[in-house]
Amino acid sequence: MDLLDNLALGLETAFQFENLLYCLLGVVLGTAVGVLPGIGPTATIAMLLPITFSLEPVAALIMLAGIYYGAQYGGSTTAILINLPGESSAAVTAIDGHEMARQGRAGPALAAAALGSFVAGTVATVVLAVFAPPLARAALQFGPAEYFSLVVLGLIASIALARGSTLKALAMIALGVLLGTVGQDIYTGTPRFTFGARELYGGLDFVSVAVGVFGVAEILRNLENEKTRTAMVRRIANLWPSREDLRRIVAPVLRGTGLGSLLGVLPGGGHVLASFASYAVEKRVAREPERFGHGAIEGVAGPESANNAAAQTSFIPLLTLGLPAHPVMALMIGAFIVQGITPGPNVINEQPALFWGLIASMWIGNLLLVMLNLPLIGLWVRMLQIPYQWLFPAIVVFAAIGTFSLDLNAFDVYAVAVFGVLGYVLIKCGCEPAPLLLGFVLGPLLEEHLRRALIISRGDATVFLTRPISATLLALAVVALVVAVLPTIRRKREEVFVEDD
Amino acid sequence: MENRRSLPDVLSGAIFAGIGLAFVVASLGYDVGTLLRMGPAYFPLVIGGLLVVLGLAIVVKGLVAGEAIAFGAIPWRSVVMVVAALVFFGLTVRRAGFVPAVFVTALLTALASYRIKPVTAVVVAAGLTVLSVLVFIVGLQLRLPLLGPWLTF
């Protein structure tokens, strides 16, 4: 059977001693760097990329994949422990994960993230092997109109993440989309909103915005309470998830894996959509949705699984179409090209050992990650016991160095300060930062697909409603919006919000 | 819900409307284009307009039936110190070099805390400087001079 042959070839390649070693090295390095506050997978890979240039192509890509998974896991760790997501998908993990940490349940949160990621990685590897060809064909069916509608749906769905008013969540999305338009216009090259500053031509950096609205704003909020109470609950109730916790996460992990495997195939923000969508789904199906945002373990397990499954299947567009699904994939393309391989439909036929070896190595990487990190949970949790007076200068300093090192651009550091203050004020006014970040990530895609769809349809705006898939997605977006503003649900949200204070 | 004014609602609405308006005004300097061939200004103009409308709606809602949000005090010292630290880092990391930039940034940030004693702040800053040099310069091979042109002769 083809499938088994392919997987066997992949495992054989990945289990070669040298490749195994680079996989381990990548995972360890990725975790070590990713766990530094404010430095997520993208920054980690960008900094460590040059190390792999001298390796064989298979080893280099396996090591990069390892760094990626390690950094992703490390990023989730900081998201949970100190509410500082290193990349957009971990922003969802931070919502309930950090709340759990505050309640002294950081251990179970970290374990849920690790176990969920591992299960998702295992399932997604099989999904990838079985469905790669048909899924790639399905992704090809998507035109610009469908992408536009999908992004709209993703943005509207993110309102489900916001605890406060729907209006404010919508405004945060719009603000994020606007901030995403800073920089050179994709079609005409006109620099927009740059005030003549060359440094802004490439746009605002995601890390700056994320570190600003999550990291700095959170620090300021903690300092505000300094006089009255300690910022972090130091009590650590238990390190391992209880039987009850494990029972709770089974279904979210499986649902998250399914969602993630599907959405990951879509080029463009699939993994972000997946973790946000998984969170929204878990909140909808939960028997007590009001627990979400207050440390629900399902809100950690689901999105983390979805994110990981999507990260795995997002290699489908990369390897079959040469399309990067997210910034890390864009860096991977760079690595492919440095190694003399053009990512695209030919990789699977011309370099089967590389293609399947890479896929198998991701599973091994996930396995190594679980083996490495479960025993380390105790160590990570101890990070919480570092006095806050030591921790927050470290966050600011690492964030400054991390954002600066991305492009050696001082503007990225100033942006952290600007977004820190803006985010702080808005959060104080009852606005949630997550929708802003999603708008910022998806905004450029929204504009690009909108304009491309209209060029293809010769300026006919009805194209979004006449194409069935697009119309369905938009209808779902409308339903999601109506559900969000329905009076009964609104009242419930407000109760939740009041309880919070 | 009883009628009540909410300062946070009005403030956030005003911020949204203000930023939206700024983007709209700035967009007017670029080519709008047509629906078929959108210029660089089209999309930000629409979204900026949308943000202005949403912001005004939040202001109105805040005046009529606002959310009860405890705004609390603003830790001015913390805000100023953290912003100063980040700006200082951006300004000096190339010219004064990695070590002085990190040290002063860490010191300024540590002083953002109301509780910290000056001695502790210096110790924290020194510790972080050593750690950063080890992690970023030695470990990650970040190519930045330890001491920049301002401090070398």
XYZ file of C-alpha atoms in Angstrom:
654
model
C 0.000 0.000 0.000
C 1.253 3.432 -0.973
C 0.465 5.062 2.304
C 2.310 2.528 4.419
C 5.273 2.547 2.059
C 5.418 6.315 2.293
C 5.206 6.353 6.061
C 7.790 3.606 6.287
C 10.131 5.603 4.097
C 9.499 8.652 6.254
C 10.114 6.844 9.523
C 13.213 5.206 8.129
C 14.616 8.604 7.168
C 13.632 10.273 10.395
C 15.002 7.472 12.570
C 18.485 7.703 11.105
C 20.714 8.497 14.026
C 21.937 11.806 12.647
C 18.439 13.036 11.849
C 17.182 11.943 15.234
C 19.982 13.905 16.852
C 19.185 17.083 14.897
C 15.527 16.662 15.694
C 16.360 16.465 19.414
C 18.749 19.389 19.143
C 16.102 21.453 17.371
C 13.441 20.637 19.936
C 15.732 21.482 22.859
C 16.970 24.731 21.311
C 13.467 25.718 20.282
C 12.077 25.124 23.758
C 14.955 26.938 25.419
C 14.612 30.053 23.285
C 10.844 29.903 22.928
C 10.391 29.920 26.668
C 12.082 33.323 26.949
C 9.315 35.861 27.433
C 8.269 37.725 24.307
C 10.111 35.446 21.942
C 7.888 33.063 20.027
C 8.431 30.576 17.196
C 8.896 33.191 14.474
C 11.576 35.096 16.341
C 13.236 31.858 17.444
C 13.425 30.419 13.929
C 14.566 33.747 12.505
C 17.441 33.813 15.009
C 18.390 30.136 14.725
C 17.908 29.754 10.952
C 21.570 30.407 10.067
C 22.691 27.462 12.219
C 21.052 25.034 9.778
C 22.571 26.389 6.584
C 25.592 24.093 6.731
C 23.574 20.888 7.250
C 22.240 18.345 4.734
C 18.786 19.385 3.424
C 16.874 16.645 5.264
C 18.729 17.219 8.538
C 18.377 20.996 8.203
C 14.630 20.880 7.631
C 14.107 18.284 10.355
C 16.024 20.465 12.781
C 14.009 23.532 11.757
C 10.771 21.633 12.256
C 12.098 20.633 15.671
C 12.912 24.238 16.543
C 9.439 25.181 15.385
C 7.675 22.648 17.611
C 9.958 23.353 20.520
C 9.449 27.092 20.212
C 5.720 26.672 19.865
C 5.627 24.652 23.045
C 7.977 27.079 24.791
C 5.741 29.927 23.623
C 2.690 28.263 25.111
C 4.602 27.889 28.357
C 5.211 31.625 28.645
C 1.649 32.315 27.503
C 0.365 30.186 30.369
C 2.846 31.252 33.029
C 3.177 34.981 32.430
C 0.421 35.779 29.919
C 2.858 36.619 27.157
C 2.065 34.817 23.910
C 5.020 34.694 21.548
C 2.743 34.290 18.552
C -0.843 34.791 17.572
C -2.150 31.269 18.117
C -0.810 31.144 21.668
C -2.855 34.259 22.450
C -5.847 31.954 22.857
C -3.944 29.642 25.177
C -3.097 32.610 27.376
C -6.755 33.418 28.059
C -7.554 30.378 30.177
C -4.049 29.042 30.630
C -2.837 32.114 32.490
C -6.003 32.194 34.529
C -5.252 28.605 35.575
C -1.720 29.632 36.516
C -3.102 32.427 38.662
C -5.214 29.864 40.468
C -2.141 27.740 41.138
C -2.972 25.211 38.418
C -0.103 25.978 36.058
C 1.046 22.354 36.117
C -2.173 20.849 34.782
C -2.385 23.645 32.182
C 1.117 22.893 30.909
C 0.440 19.159 30.937
C -2.837 19.640 29.063
C -1.022 21.721 26.440
C 1.724 19.097 26.054
C -0.592 16.092 25.941
C -3.055 17.840 23.625
C -0.269 18.873 21.285
C 1.125 15.358 21.214
C -2.207 13.681 20.475
C -2.940 16.275 17.802
C 0.501 15.853 16.282
C 0.092 12.078 16.129
C -3.366 12.188 14.586
C -2.444 14.988 12.186
C 0.538 13.002 10.907
C -1.802 10.203 9.876
C -4.336 12.691 8.510
C -1.564 14.354 6.541
C -0.396 11.071 5.064
C -3.906 9.887 4.154
C -5.487 13.102 2.996
C -2.598 15.134 1.630
C -3.502 14.695 -2.049
C -7.298 15.216 -1.777
C -6.905 18.052 0.742
C -4.481 19.820 -1.530
C -7.074 19.607 -4.287
C -9.733 21.018 -1.939
C -7.503 23.962 -1.086
C -7.142 24.651 -4.786
C -10.934 25.096 -5.028
C -10.642 28.163 -2.841
C -10.481 31.385 -4.806
C -9.920 34.889 -3.432
C -13.648 35.363 -2.773
C -13.722 32.267 -0.557
C -10.621 33.372 1.312
C -12.114 36.779 1.929
C -15.291 35.272 3.341
C -13.341 32.788 5.422
C -11.284 35.583 6.974
C -14.460 37.560 7.700
C -15.900 34.486 9.414
C -12.708 34.027 11.409
C -12.746 37.646 12.575
C -16.410 37.602 13.545
C -15.932 34.277 15.339
C -13.167 35.861 17.401
C -15.809 38.027 19.111
C -16.748 34.871 20.964
C -13.350 35.237 22.625
C -14.069 38.655 24.039
C -15.598 38.803 27.471
C -16.880 42.365 27.302
C -19.143 44.141 24.841
C -19.526 43.012 21.241
C -19.201 46.610 20.048
C -15.806 46.983 21.645
C -14.644 43.645 20.279
C -15.693 44.743 16.772
C -13.860 48.035 17.234
C -10.729 46.186 18.399
C -10.872 44.004 15.271
C -11.230 47.070 13.031
C -8.332 48.766 14.837
C -6.194 45.660 14.333
C -7.061 45.506 10.629
C -6.176 49.198 10.257
C -2.828 48.734 11.981
C -2.195 45.883 9.554
C -2.468 48.295 6.613
C 0.613 50.254 7.706
C 3.447 49.735 5.264
C 3.775 49.371 1.532
C 0.577 48.681 -0.375
C 0.799 45.185 -1.912
C -0.445 46.146 -5.375
C 0.939 49.615 -5.979
C 3.884 49.740 -3.592
C 2.680 53.058 -2.184
C 3.935 53.443 1.401
C 0.879 53.962 3.616
C 0.771 55.684 7.018
C 4.544 55.591 7.327
C 5.032 59.338 7.926
C 7.989 59.082 5.594
C 9.803 56.694 7.927
C 11.574 54.023 5.870
C 11.568 51.705 8.852
C 7.787 51.433 8.608
C 7.699 50.423 4.918
C 7.646 46.739 5.846
C 4.718 47.350 8.177
C 4.440 46.995 11.920
C 5.917 43.820 13.300
C 3.584 41.242 14.803
C 5.916 40.668 17.729
C 5.915 44.392 18.579
C 2.144 44.548 18.636
C 1.777 41.295 20.567
C 4.443 42.102 23.146
C 2.988 45.599 23.525
C -0.703 44.812 23.975
C -0.167 41.603 25.933
C 3.216 41.898 27.643
C 3.733 45.555 28.503
C 0.044 46.188 29.150
C -0.060 43.212 31.519
C 3.038 44.464 33.344
C 1.483 47.897 33.812
C -1.703 46.318 35.124
C 0.273 44.264 37.606
C 2.277 47.278 38.771
C -0.956 49.159 39.292
C -2.037 46.575 41.859
C 1.383 46.399 43.422
C 0.461 48.388 46.467
C -2.616 46.385 47.265
C -1.859 42.759 46.454
C 0.726 40.435 44.971
C 0.283 40.055 41.249
C 0.708 36.324 41.042
C -0.754 33.636 43.245
C 2.272 31.703 44.366
C 0.404 28.733 45.754
C 0.778 25.754 43.474
C -2.027 23.336 44.127
C -0.961 20.362 42.061
C 1.561 19.696 39.350
C -0.267 17.003 37.446
C -3.726 17.051 35.941
C -6.254 15.186 38.021
C -8.355 12.339 36.640
C -11.161 14.878 36.336
C -8.921 17.182 34.292
C -7.948 14.357 31.966
C -11.584 13.386 31.486
C -12.406 16.992 30.639
C -9.737 17.406 27.985
C -10.372 14.249 25.922
C -13.206 15.643 23.819
C -11.679 19.142 23.347
C -8.397 17.584 22.231
C -10.152 15.417 19.647
C -12.370 18.252 18.396
C -9.388 20.597 18.293
C -7.378 18.056 16.330
C -10.174 17.666 13.770
C -10.689 21.411 13.367
C -6.971 22.075 13.219
C -6.275 19.388 10.629
C -8.975 20.865 8.390
C -8.212 24.574 8.811
C -4.456 24.106 8.686
C -4.673 23.177 5.017
C -5.928 26.631 4.094
C -2.982 28.790 3.197
C -3.009 31.952 5.260
C -3.535 32.052 8.988
C -5.014 28.552 9.198
C -3.366 27.796 12.518
C -4.537 31.074 14.035
C -8.076 30.472 12.817
C -7.871 26.912 14.117
C -6.981 27.834 17.679
C -9.505 30.676 17.775
C -12.213 28.480 16.216
C -11.478 25.645 18.624
C -11.807 27.993 21.590
C -15.110 29.325 20.244
C -16.398 25.781 19.674
C -15.398 24.611 23.144
C -17.098 27.610 24.679
C -20.267 26.907 22.701
C -20.502 23.191 23.487
C -19.440 23.515 27.117
C -22.090 22.810 29.717
C -20.897 25.789 31.763
C -19.540 28.292 29.232
C -19.098 30.897 31.967
C -16.068 28.945 33.219
C -14.214 30.003 30.090
C -11.936 32.933 30.717
C -11.714 31.870 34.345
C -9.337 28.969 33.995
C -11.173 26.271 32.027
C -8.756 23.483 31.143
C -10.790 22.787 27.982
C -9.857 26.287 26.799
C -6.198 25.283 26.937
C -6.383 21.737 25.596
C -8.648 22.449 22.597
C -6.810 25.428 21.062
C -3.382 23.915 21.732
C -4.398 20.704 19.935
C -5.986 22.637 17.076
C -2.923 24.812 16.758
C -0.575 21.868 16.653
C -2.670 19.837 14.213
C -2.941 22.883 11.959
C 0.792 23.515 12.184
C 1.274 19.977 10.913
C -1.231 20.097 8.058
C -0.107 23.598 7.091
C 2.868 21.832 5.512
C 0.414 20.657 2.824
C 0.109 24.042 1.100
C 3.819 24.619 1.625
C 4.900 21.299 0.172
C 2.240 20.989 -2.531
C 1.636 24.590 -3.630
C 4.729 26.356 -2.313
C 2.432 28.663 -0.330
C 3.521 29.633 3.181
C 0.626 29.316 5.627
C 2.205 31.504 8.284
C 5.384 33.480 8.994
C 7.279 30.400 10.146
C 6.433 28.655 6.874
C 7.742 31.697 5.020
C 11.030 31.251 6.859
C 10.928 27.548 5.984
C 10.617 28.472 2.309
C 13.766 30.509 2.749
C 15.457 27.449 4.260
C 14.282 25.239 1.362
C 15.664 27.695 -1.168
C 18.986 27.984 0.649
C 19.173 24.184 0.421
C 18.531 24.354 -3.325
C 14.996 22.946 -3.201
C 12.048 24.818 -4.677
C 9.020 24.157 -2.496
C 6.086 23.150 -4.674
C 4.245 20.241 -6.248
C 7.468 18.544 -7.269
C 8.898 18.018 -3.795
C 6.719 14.997 -3.073
C 7.791 13.235 -6.294
C 11.378 14.338 -6.595
C 12.335 14.190 -2.929
C 10.066 11.570 -1.362
C 12.572 10.845 1.409
C 12.649 14.538 2.335
C 8.875 14.961 2.129
C 7.920 11.935 4.190
C 10.979 12.173 6.415
C 9.984 15.693 7.376
C 6.447 14.586 8.170
C 7.612 11.617 10.231
C 10.150 13.767 12.038
C 7.405 16.110 13.169
C 5.750 13.239 14.948
C 9.055 12.206 16.494
C 9.677 15.830 17.420
C 6.361 15.924 19.230
C 7.206 12.692 21.028
C 10.587 14.068 22.112
C 8.876 17.241 23.215
C 6.476 15.407 25.512
C 9.252 13.266 26.961
C 11.391 16.338 27.485
C 8.757 18.662 28.850
C 6.534 16.621 31.116
C 9.404 16.120 33.594
C 10.321 19.783 33.186
C 6.884 21.083 34.140
C 7.998 21.343 37.739
C 10.894 23.506 36.649
C 8.769 25.798 34.481
C 6.214 26.200 37.212
C 8.978 27.302 39.531
C 9.435 30.250 37.152
C 6.276 31.579 38.756
C 8.071 31.840 42.046
C 10.628 34.269 40.726
C 9.795 37.541 42.475
C 7.856 39.812 40.137
C 10.409 42.578 40.659
C 12.938 40.329 38.908
C 10.579 38.937 36.343
C 9.065 42.037 34.795
C 12.361 43.809 34.015
C 13.439 40.518 32.401
C 10.284 40.483 30.261
C 10.808 44.066 29.124
C 14.531 43.588 28.428
C 14.060 40.299 26.534
C 11.158 41.794 24.613
C 13.275 44.793 23.637
C 16.206 42.629 22.519
C 13.926 40.090 20.831
C 11.956 42.602 18.789
C 15.110 44.516 17.914
C 16.957 41.394 16.779
C 14.213 40.443 14.297
C 15.171 43.198 11.852
C 17.748 45.220 13.812
C 15.127 47.933 13.618
C 14.734 50.366 16.533
C 11.217 51.252 15.328
C 10.006 47.815 16.366
C 11.106 48.613 19.929
C 9.349 52.006 19.949
C 6.252 50.233 18.617
C 6.293 47.984 21.699
C 6.106 51.090 23.905
C 3.323 52.686 21.844
C 1.205 49.525 21.746
C 1.932 48.833 25.394
C 0.410 52.160 26.447
C -2.449 51.992 23.927
C -3.239 48.401 24.922
C -3.063 49.279 28.601
C -5.559 52.121 28.280
C -7.940 50.091 26.108
C -7.780 47.058 28.406
C -8.497 49.363 31.351
C -11.579 50.518 29.415
C -12.852 46.960 29.181
C -11.571 45.990 25.720
C -10.017 42.578 25.126
C -6.679 42.494 23.287
C -7.102 39.158 21.452
C -9.441 40.419 18.670
C -7.057 43.309 17.933
C -4.221 40.880 17.401
C -6.312 38.627 15.161
C -7.418 41.643 13.118
C -3.801 42.681 12.759
C -2.743 39.229 11.531
C -5.679 38.633 9.209
C -6.184 42.237 8.013
C -3.612 42.113 5.217
C -5.104 38.825 3.957
C -8.554 40.369 4.080
C -7.474 43.292 1.921
C -5.425 41.212 -0.492
C -8.211 38.721 -1.189
C -10.868 41.420 -1.359
C -8.948 43.306 -4.012
C -7.958 40.207 -5.930
C -11.526 38.867 -5.912
C -12.824 42.180 -7.266
C -10.193 42.299 -9.995
C -11.114 38.776 -11.093
C -14.851 39.543 -11.019
C -14.251 42.802 -12.935
C -15.467 44.966 -10.064
C -18.633 42.995 -9.424
C -19.102 43.052 -5.644
C -21.828 40.379 -5.745
C -19.157 37.758 -6.390
C -18.972 37.070 -2.652
C -22.646 36.084 -2.633
C -22.887 34.260 -5.946
C -20.132 31.768 -5.259
C -21.693 29.081 -3.065
C -18.789 28.364 -0.684
C -18.184 32.072 -0.143
C -21.885 32.765 0.406
C -22.104 29.938 2.955
C -19.114 31.259 4.883
C -20.552 34.786 4.932
C -23.928 33.453 6.079
C -22.159 31.666 8.930
C -20.425 34.943 9.815
C -23.794 36.719 9.979
C -25.197 33.934 12.177
C -22.166 34.206 14.459
C -22.665 37.970 14.759
C -26.391 37.619 15.480
C -25.719 34.971 18.112
C -23.122 37.255 19.710
C -25.542 40.168 20.077
C -28.673 38.190 20.978
C -30.092 39.707 24.156
C -30.124 36.529 26.261
C -26.529 35.735 25.527
C -25.562 39.340 26.002
C -27.085 39.385 29.435
C -25.184 36.236 30.329
C -21.947 37.800 29.128
C -22.530 40.830 31.271
C -23.145 38.695 34.314
C -19.872 36.967 33.660
C -18.220 40.310 33.263
C -19.619 41.744 36.459
C -18.556 38.684 38.412
C -15.083 39.333 37.198
C -14.810 42.623 39.033
C -29.967 47.930 32.649
C -30.299 51.299 34.344
C -29.059 54.436 32.661
C -25.581 55.356 33.729
C -22.587 57.098 32.340
C -19.403 55.201 31.927
C -16.172 57.132 31.567
C -14.179 54.108 30.307
C -16.765 53.550 27.562
C -16.602 57.175 26.454
C -12.806 57.195 26.597
C -12.331 53.963 24.626
C -14.947 55.052 22.084
C -13.173 58.369 21.655
C -9.830 56.589 21.174
C -11.318 54.295 18.532
C -13.043 57.171 16.730
C -9.890 59.302 16.917
C -7.598 56.633 15.494
C -10.182 55.766 12.823
C -10.434 59.416 11.856
C -6.657 59.760 11.687
C -6.466 56.808 9.289
C -9.314 58.233 7.188
C -7.631 61.642 6.958
C -4.262 60.082 6.118
C -5.907 57.857 3.492
C -7.216 60.897 1.635
C -3.646 61.596 0.565
C -3.508 58.332 -1.408
C -5.271 57.111 -4.520
C -8.738 55.705 -3.760
C -9.266 53.938 -7.086
C -12.429 52.111 -8.098
C -14.168 48.957 -6.930
C -12.500 47.141 -9.827
C -9.017 48.464 -9.176
C -8.806 49.576 -5.600
C -6.084 52.068 -4.841
C -4.031 52.033 -1.665
C -6.554 54.278 0.105
C -9.770 52.302 -0.528
C -9.500 49.609 2.119
C -8.142 51.745 5.000
C -10.736 54.399 4.165
C -13.594 51.905 4.548
C -12.216 50.254 7.692
C -11.245 53.635 9.176
C -14.790 54.887 8.564
C -16.147 51.735 10.167
C -13.933 52.307 13.216
C -15.166 55.912 13.535
C -18.783 54.669 13.475
C -18.066 51.928 16.023
C -16.181 54.388 18.244
C -19.046 56.895 18.184
C -21.519 54.102 18.929
C -19.442 53.135 21.988
C -19.366 56.800 23.114
C -23.150 57.104 22.775
C -23.696 53.813 24.579
C -21.307 54.967 27.301
C -23.383 58.124 27.817
C -26.709 56.285 27.921
C -26.121 52.778 29.228
C -22.461 52.211 29.891
C -20.705 49.205 31.295
C -19.704 49.365 34.934
C -15.941 49.193 34.809
C -13.644 50.117 37.631
C -11.009 52.208 35.903
C -8.720 52.480 38.893
C -5.640 54.591 39.366
C -2.979 54.913 36.707
C 0.542 54.032 37.883
C 2.127 57.045 36.199
C 5.602 56.275 37.394
C 5.443 52.737 35.963
C 4.093 53.924 32.613
C 6.738 56.617 32.270
C 9.614 54.344 33.326
C 8.664 51.442 31.044
C 8.203 53.723 28.034
C 11.458 55.517 28.838
C 13.252 52.175 29.124
C 12.046 50.965 25.713
C 12.800 54.267 23.990
C 16.238 54.368 25.583
C 16.976 50.869 24.320
C 15.927 51.762 20.775
C 18.007 54.946 20.785
C 21.197 53.590 22.265
C 21.540 49.895 21.419
C 23.492 50.593 18.235
C 25.486 53.606 19.348
C 26.264 52.959 22.994
C 26.375 49.184 22.524
C 24.558 46.177 23.892
C 25.844 46.175 27.481
C 25.081 49.785 28.475
C 21.759 49.749 26.600
C 20.564 46.577 28.331
C 21.814 47.709 31.736
C 20.085 51.091 31.667
C 16.908 49.604 30.142
C 16.756 46.993 32.892
C 17.459 49.614 35.561
C 14.756 51.984 34.298
C 12.260 49.115 34.063
C 13.071 47.856 37.545
C 12.492 51.382 38.888
C 8.974 51.237 37.414
C 8.083 49.238 40.509
C 6.930 51.302 43.464
C 8.281 48.804 45.930
C 11.780 48.122 44.686
C 14.763 49.505 46.594
C 17.439 51.286 44.519
C 20.094 48.725 45.497
C 17.879 45.826 44.431
C 17.183 47.585 41.130
C 20.906 47.865 40.385
C 21.430 44.194 41.275
C 18.512 43.131 39.061
C 19.820 45.250 36.183
C 23.343 43.853 36.515
C 22.057 40.283 36.674
C 19.876 40.762 33.625
C 22.735 42.314 31.677
C 24.953 39.285 32.319
C 22.105 36.907 31.447
C 21.284 38.779 28.224
C 24.902 38.801 27.079
C 25.150 35.056 27.724
C 21.856 34.231 25.986
C 21.876 36.595 23.033
C 25.515 37.404 22.281
C 27.251 34.178 23.333
C 24.365 31.754 22.807
C 22.423 33.107 19.841
C 25.317 34.925 18.169
C 23.377 38.158 17.839
C 25.721 40.486 15.989
C 25.719 43.613 18.119
C 28.754 45.357 19.618
C 29.025 44.990 23.398
C 30.256 48.569 23.550
C 29.190 50.861 20.727
C 30.949 53.717 18.923
C 30.003 56.168 21.682
C 32.088 54.303 24.237
C 35.011 52.987 22.214
C 37.885 55.084 21.066
